[in-house]
C-alpha positions as a printed Julia matrix, in Angstrom:
453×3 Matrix{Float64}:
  16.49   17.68   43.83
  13.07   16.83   43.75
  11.51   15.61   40.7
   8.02   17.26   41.59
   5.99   20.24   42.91
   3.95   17.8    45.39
   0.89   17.81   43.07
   2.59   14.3    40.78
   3.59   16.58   38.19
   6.97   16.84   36.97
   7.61   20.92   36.99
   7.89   22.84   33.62
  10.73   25.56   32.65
   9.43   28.91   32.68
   7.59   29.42   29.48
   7.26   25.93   28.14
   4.09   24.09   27.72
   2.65   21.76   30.31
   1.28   18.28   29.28
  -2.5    18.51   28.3
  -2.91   15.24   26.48
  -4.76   12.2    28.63
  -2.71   10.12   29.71
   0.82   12.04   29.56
   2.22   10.98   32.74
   3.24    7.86   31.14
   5.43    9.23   29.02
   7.2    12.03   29.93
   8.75   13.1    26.32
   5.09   14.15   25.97
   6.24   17.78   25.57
   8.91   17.38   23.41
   7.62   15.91   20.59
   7.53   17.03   17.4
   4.48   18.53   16.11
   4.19   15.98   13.29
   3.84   12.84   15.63
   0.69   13.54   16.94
  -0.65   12.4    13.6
   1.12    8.83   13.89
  -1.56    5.95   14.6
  -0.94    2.35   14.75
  -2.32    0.8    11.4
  -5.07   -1.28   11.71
  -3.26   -3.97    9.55
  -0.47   -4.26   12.01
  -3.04   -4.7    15.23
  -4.56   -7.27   13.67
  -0.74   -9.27   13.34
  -1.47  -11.04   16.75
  -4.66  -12.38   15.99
  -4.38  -13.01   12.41
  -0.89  -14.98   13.19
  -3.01  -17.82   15.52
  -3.0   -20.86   13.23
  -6.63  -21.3    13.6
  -7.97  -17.83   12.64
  -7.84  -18.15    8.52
  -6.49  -14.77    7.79
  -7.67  -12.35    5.07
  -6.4    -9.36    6.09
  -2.41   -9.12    5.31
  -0.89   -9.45    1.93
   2.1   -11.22    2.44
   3.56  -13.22   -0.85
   3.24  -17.2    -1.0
   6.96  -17.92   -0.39
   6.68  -21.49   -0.22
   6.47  -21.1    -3.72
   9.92  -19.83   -3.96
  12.77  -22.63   -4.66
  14.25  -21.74   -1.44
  16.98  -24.24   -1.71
  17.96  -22.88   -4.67
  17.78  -19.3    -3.39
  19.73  -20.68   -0.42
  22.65  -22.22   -2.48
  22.82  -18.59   -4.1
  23.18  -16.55   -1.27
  25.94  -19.11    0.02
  27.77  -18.85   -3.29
  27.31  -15.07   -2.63
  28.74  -14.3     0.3
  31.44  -17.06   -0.49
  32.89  -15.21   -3.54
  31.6   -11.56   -3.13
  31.48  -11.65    0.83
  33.53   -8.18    0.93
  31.48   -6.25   -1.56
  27.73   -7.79   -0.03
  28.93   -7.13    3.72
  30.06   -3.67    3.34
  28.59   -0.04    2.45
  27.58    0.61   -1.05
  26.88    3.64   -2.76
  23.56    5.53   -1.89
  22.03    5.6    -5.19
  22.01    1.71   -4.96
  24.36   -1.02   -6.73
  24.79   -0.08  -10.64
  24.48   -3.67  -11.2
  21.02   -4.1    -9.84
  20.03   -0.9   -11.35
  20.64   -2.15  -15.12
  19.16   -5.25  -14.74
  15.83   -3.45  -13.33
  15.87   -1.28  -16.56
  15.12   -5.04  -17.89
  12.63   -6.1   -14.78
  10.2    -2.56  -16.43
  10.76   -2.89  -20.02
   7.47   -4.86  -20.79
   5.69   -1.53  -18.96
   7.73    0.75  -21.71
   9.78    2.39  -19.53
  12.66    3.78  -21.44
  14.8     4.72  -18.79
  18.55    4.3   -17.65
  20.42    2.68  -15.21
  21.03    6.26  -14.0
  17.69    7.63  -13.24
  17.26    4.82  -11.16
  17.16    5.54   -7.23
  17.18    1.83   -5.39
  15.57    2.15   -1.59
  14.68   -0.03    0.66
  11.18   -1.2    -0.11
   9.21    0.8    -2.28
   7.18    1.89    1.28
  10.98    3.9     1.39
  10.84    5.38   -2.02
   7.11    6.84   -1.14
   8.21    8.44    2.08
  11.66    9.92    0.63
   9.09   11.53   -2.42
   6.57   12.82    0.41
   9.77   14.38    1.99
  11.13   16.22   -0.46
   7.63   17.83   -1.88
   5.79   18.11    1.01
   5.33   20.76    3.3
   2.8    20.94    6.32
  -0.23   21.83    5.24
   0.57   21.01    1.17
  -2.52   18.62   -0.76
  -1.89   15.13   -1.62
  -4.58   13.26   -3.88
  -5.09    9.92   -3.08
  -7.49    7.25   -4.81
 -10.49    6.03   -2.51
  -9.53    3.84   -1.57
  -5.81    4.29   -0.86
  -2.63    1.84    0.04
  -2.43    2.37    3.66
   1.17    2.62    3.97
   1.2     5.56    1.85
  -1.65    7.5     3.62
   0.55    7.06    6.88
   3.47    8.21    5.23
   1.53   11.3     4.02
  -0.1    12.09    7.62
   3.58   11.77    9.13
   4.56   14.66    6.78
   1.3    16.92    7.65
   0.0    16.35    4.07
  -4.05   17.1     3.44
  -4.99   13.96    1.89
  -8.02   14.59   -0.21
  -9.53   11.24   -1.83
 -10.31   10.56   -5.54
 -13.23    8.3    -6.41
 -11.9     5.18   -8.2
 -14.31    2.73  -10.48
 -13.76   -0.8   -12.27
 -11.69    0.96  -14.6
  -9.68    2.35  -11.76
  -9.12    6.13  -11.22
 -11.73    8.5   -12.37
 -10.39   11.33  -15.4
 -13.5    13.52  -14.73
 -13.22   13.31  -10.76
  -9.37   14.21  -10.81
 -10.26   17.56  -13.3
 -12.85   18.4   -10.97
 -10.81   17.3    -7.77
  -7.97   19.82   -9.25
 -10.39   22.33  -10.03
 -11.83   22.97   -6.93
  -8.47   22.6    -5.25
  -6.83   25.6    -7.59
 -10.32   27.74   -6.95
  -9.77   27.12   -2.86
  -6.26   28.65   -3.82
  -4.63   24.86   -2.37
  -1.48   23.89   -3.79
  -1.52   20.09   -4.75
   2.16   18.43   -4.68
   1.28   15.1    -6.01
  -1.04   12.66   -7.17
  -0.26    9.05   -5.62
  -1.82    6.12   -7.2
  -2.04    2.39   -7.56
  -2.87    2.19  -11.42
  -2.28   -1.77  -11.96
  -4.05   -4.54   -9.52
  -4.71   -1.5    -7.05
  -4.4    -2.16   -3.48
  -6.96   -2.25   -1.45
  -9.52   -2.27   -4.39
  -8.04   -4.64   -6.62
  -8.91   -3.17   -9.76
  -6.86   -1.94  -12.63
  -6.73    1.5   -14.5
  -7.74    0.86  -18.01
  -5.57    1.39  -20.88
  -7.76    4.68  -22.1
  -7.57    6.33  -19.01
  -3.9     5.82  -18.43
  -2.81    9.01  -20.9
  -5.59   11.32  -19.7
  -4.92   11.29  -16.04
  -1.32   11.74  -17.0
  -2.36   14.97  -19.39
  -4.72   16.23  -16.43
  -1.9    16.08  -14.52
   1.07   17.87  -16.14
  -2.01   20.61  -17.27
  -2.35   21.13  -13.35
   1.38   21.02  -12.67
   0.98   18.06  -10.36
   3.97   15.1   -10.86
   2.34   11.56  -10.54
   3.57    8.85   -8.25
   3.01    5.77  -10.28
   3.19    2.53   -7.54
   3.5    -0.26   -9.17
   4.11   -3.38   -7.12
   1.86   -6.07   -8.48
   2.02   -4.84  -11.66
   4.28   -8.3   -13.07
   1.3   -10.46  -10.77
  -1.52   -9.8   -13.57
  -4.04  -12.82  -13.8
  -4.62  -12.58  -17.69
  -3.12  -10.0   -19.9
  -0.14   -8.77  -20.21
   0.5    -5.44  -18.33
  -0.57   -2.19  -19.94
   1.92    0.74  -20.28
   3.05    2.47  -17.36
   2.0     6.21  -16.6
   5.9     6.3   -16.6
   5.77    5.49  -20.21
   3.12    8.59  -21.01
   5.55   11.31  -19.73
   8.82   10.68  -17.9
   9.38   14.15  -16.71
   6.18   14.34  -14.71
   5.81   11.12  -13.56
   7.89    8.91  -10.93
   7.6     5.39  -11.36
   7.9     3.34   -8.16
   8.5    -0.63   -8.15
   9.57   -3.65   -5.86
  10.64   -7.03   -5.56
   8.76   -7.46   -2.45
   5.96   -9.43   -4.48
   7.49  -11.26   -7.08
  11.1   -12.27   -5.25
  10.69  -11.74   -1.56
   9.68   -8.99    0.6
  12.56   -9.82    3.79
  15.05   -8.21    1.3
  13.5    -4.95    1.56
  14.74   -3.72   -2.21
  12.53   -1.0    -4.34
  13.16    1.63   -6.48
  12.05    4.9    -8.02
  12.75    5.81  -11.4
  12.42    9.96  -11.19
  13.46   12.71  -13.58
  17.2    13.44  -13.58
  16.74   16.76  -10.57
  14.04   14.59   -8.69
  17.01   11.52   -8.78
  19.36   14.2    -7.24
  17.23   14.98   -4.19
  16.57   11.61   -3.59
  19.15   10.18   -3.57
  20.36   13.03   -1.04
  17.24   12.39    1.04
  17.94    8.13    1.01
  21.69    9.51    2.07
  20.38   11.3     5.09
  18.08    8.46    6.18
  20.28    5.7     6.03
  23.57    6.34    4.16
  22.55    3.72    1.25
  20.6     0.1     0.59
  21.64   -2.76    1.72
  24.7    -4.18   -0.38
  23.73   -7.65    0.38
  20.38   -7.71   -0.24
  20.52   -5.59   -3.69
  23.26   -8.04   -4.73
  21.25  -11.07   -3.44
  18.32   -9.8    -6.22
  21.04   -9.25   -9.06
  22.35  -13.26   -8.22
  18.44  -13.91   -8.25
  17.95  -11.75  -11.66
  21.2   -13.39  -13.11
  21.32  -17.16  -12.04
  17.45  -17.98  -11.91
  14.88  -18.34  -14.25
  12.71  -15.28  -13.17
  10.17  -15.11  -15.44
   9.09  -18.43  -14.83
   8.93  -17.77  -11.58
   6.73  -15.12  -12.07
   4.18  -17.42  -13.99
   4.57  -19.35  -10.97
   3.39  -16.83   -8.49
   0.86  -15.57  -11.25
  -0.73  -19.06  -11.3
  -1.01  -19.72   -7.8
  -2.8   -16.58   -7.11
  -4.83  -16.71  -10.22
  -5.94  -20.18   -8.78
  -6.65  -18.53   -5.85
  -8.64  -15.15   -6.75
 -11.02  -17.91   -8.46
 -11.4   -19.58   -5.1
 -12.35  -16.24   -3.22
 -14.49  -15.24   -6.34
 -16.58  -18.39   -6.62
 -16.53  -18.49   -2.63
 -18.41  -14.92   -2.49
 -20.68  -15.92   -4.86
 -22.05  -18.87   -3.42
 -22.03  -18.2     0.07
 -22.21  -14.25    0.35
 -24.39  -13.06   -2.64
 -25.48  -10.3    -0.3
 -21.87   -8.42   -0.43
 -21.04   -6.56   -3.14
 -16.91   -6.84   -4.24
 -14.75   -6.04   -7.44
 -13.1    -8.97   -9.38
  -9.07   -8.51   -9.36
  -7.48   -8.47  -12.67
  -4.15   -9.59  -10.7
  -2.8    -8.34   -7.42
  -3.49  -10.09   -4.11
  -7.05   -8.14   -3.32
 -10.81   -8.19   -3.31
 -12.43   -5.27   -1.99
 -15.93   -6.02   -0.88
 -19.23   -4.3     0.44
 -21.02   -5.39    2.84
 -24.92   -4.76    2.99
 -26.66   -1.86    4.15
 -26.56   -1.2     7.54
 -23.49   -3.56    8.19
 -19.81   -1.61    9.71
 -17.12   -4.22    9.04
 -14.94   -2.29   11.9
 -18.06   -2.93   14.27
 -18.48   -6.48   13.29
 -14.31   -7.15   12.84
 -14.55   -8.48   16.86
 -17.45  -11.1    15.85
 -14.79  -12.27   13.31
 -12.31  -13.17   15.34
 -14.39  -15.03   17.46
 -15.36  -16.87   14.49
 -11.7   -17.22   13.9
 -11.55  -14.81   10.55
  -9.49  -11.71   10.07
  -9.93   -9.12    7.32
  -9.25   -5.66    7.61
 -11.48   -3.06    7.82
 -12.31   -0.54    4.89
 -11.71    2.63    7.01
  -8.05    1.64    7.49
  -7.47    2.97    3.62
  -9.14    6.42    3.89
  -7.72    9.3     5.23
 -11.13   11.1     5.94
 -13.65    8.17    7.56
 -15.15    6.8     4.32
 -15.03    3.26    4.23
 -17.15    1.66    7.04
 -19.34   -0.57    4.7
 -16.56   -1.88    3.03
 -13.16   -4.19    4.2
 -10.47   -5.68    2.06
  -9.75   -9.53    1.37
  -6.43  -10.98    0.52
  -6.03  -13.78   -1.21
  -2.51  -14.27   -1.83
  -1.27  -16.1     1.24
  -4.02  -18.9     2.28
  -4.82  -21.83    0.28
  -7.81  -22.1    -1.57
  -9.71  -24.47    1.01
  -8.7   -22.04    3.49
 -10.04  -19.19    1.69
 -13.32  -21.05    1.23
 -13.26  -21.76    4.71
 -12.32  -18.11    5.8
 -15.12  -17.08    3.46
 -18.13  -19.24    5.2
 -16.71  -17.96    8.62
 -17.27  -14.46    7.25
 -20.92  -15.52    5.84
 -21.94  -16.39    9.1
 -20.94  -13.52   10.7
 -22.67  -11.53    8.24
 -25.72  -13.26    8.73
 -25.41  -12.75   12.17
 -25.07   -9.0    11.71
 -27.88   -8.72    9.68
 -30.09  -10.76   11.94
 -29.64   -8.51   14.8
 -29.84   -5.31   12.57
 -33.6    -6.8    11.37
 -34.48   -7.44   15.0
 -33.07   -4.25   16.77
 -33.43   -1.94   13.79
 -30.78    0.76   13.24
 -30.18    1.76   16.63
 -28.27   -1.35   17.63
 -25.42   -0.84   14.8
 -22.97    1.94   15.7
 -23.43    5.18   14.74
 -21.23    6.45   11.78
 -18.91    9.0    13.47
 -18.34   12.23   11.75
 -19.17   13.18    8.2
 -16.9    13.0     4.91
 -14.2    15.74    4.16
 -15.89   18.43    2.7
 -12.86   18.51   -0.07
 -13.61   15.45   -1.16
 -14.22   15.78   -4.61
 -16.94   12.89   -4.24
 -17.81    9.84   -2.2
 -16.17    6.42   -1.56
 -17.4     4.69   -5.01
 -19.22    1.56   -4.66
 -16.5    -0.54   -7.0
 -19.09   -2.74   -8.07
């Protein structure tokens, strides 16, 4: 039977819908897609993997942990002595509300953040990037409101776009997220007649922007919140990676029954074992752990019990003021770096975390300039990649975490120069010879992109 009409086509059933998108003969699933996928883009972070990889490109961009810093040998004896004496129980299935084990000694891992909780309201997943999506899918509905700082963890915008969520952006400051911008946010939201399903933040070392909500703040978005009926998704990944103080109190902490507290061991143990968790109220647990069930039947055994050896055997906490040395060694190096050699920018100073979020002068798109970069062999990713509306194009994240501190200096004069050489061919060619800023912001934004000076 043929498998065309004559015109290169492949024929249609009666009724169904022919292939309009550009360039759908090379796939020819085009049609059967679901609806949702046509929102799934490739992020920015990821396509910048090949170049940022080349070992003479000094990478800013990704915000992968320092693992050289981990005793590996020790780590290594561990997993030996593991599979050695618990081989059976690692290698096999485990239950899909994660290893009760891991779970209690995580209730240890949060108590400096006061969260009372038990071993039972825990939910492990794998990553906490599969605790935000199993949340999404079990509140969201096409078309529901999601409230996102801006700027927002990319991974968690993509998540909401896969599960046709309207992000609308809420201006963050130094101090983190704004009280009076989320009232207003919700208030114009509830006036539109919008239903909002959650509000997902970053509150400690925030990622991109690197800043930290302040202790004050912490209880009043919480008490906007619950006054909205809106349940909080507290991410906390970097919160044990703080350069100075000790960490404040969890949103958890404020109200357990309308927050969910999100964590991971991604940054402080090591992110190839892929173990997170939600802590949820007790009806929130039971859908999740339904949801993680239907996604993929539980955790991995080995790697949660690889953490508990970790938790049990090793001297955590130390390691810990490891990692928080290094990077606090190395935020000063990107800090003092800026300063001297792009006083021009604008950026926030991290309070822990891996990230500096900086501005670049008027006139300047770091997306438009990102190809100069890389020819001047430095990555960084661009600001737009953590909006879900366009905002962003004056701005691009640094990461400090990975890259020693002569490399960061190094990355950061490569930058410099590229900068300058932006700003020399904006002076001579004026306006017109920068791109064009491509659409205008979401109207339901409650406000712009904040400076985060």
């Amino acid at each position: 039977m043929p498998d065309d009409d004559g015109t290169g086509t492949t024929p249609h059933p009666k009724g169904s819908r022919r292939a309009s998108a550009p360039g759908s003969r090379l796939d020819r699933w085009v049609d059967a897609y679901a609806q949702r996928t046509r929102g799934m883009t490739a992020s920015e972070i990821r396509a910048l993997f090949a170049v940022a990889s080349r070992p003479e490109v000094v990478s800013l961009a990704g915000g992968m942990p320092f693992l050289s810093a981990l005793p590996l040998d020790v780590v290594g004896e561990a997993l030996a002595r593991l599979v050695a004496t618990r081989g059976t129980v690692a290698l096999q299935y485990g239950s899909g509300q994660g290893d009760p084990e891991l779970r209690g000694k995580i209730i240890d891992v949060m108590a400096p953040q006061q969260v009372a909780a038990h071993p039972d309201d825990i939910v492990v997943t794998t990553g906490s990037q599969q605790a935000i999506d199993l949340v999404t899918r079990i509140f969201v509905d096409p078309g529901d409101v999601v409230l996102a700082e801006a700027p927002s963890y990319v991974g968690a915008l993509g998540v909401f776009r896969a599960y046709q969520a309207d992000v609308v952006h809420v201006p963050l400051d130094d101090d983190g997220l704004v009280p009076e911008a989320l009232e207003a946010a919700l208030a114009q939201l509830a006036a539109q007649g919008r239903r909002v399903k959650f509000l997902y933040t970053v509150p400690n070392h925030h990622n991109p922007a690197g800043v930290t909500l302040s202790a004050e703040r912490r209880p009043r978005i919480v008490e906007i919140a619950r006054r909205h009926g809106v349940l909080v998704m507290d991410d906390v990944p970097y919160w044990l990676l703080g350069l100075e103080a000790d960490p404040f109190p969890s949103l958890y902490s404020h109200d357990p029954e309308s927050v969910i507290y999100l964590g991971s061991f991604s940054k402080t143990f090591a992110p190839g074992f892929r173990v997170g968790w939600a802590v949820a109220p007790h009806a929130v647990r039971e859908k999740l752990v339904l949801a993680s069930e239907a996604a993929i039947l539980c955790p991995s055994a080995f790697s949660q019990l690889a953490v508990a050896t970790y938790l049990e055997d090793h001297d955590w906490k130390h390691q810990v003021g490891v990692f928080r040395e290094l990077y606090r060694e190395r935020a000063t190096a990107t800090l003092e770096a800026l300063s001297d050699l792009l006083p021009s920018a604008r950026w926030t100073t991290p309070r822990g975390g891996f990230y500096v979020w900086l501005t670049l002068p008027d006139g300047l798109y770091a997306k438009a300039m990102l190809p100069r970069a890389v020819t001047e062999r430095v990555a960084y990713v661009p600001g737009t990649a953590f909006y879900a509306d366009g905002q962003g194009r004056q701005s691009l994240r640094l990461s400090y975490c990975y890259p020693t501190s002569e490399r960061i200096r190094e990355g950061i004069r490569r930058l410099a120069t590229v900068v300058e050489a932006e700003t020399e061919l904006l002076a001579t060619f004026g306006p017109e010879s920068r791109p064009r800023t491509a659409g205008t912001a979401d109207p339901r934004v409650a406000s712009p992109g904040p400076d985060l000076t």
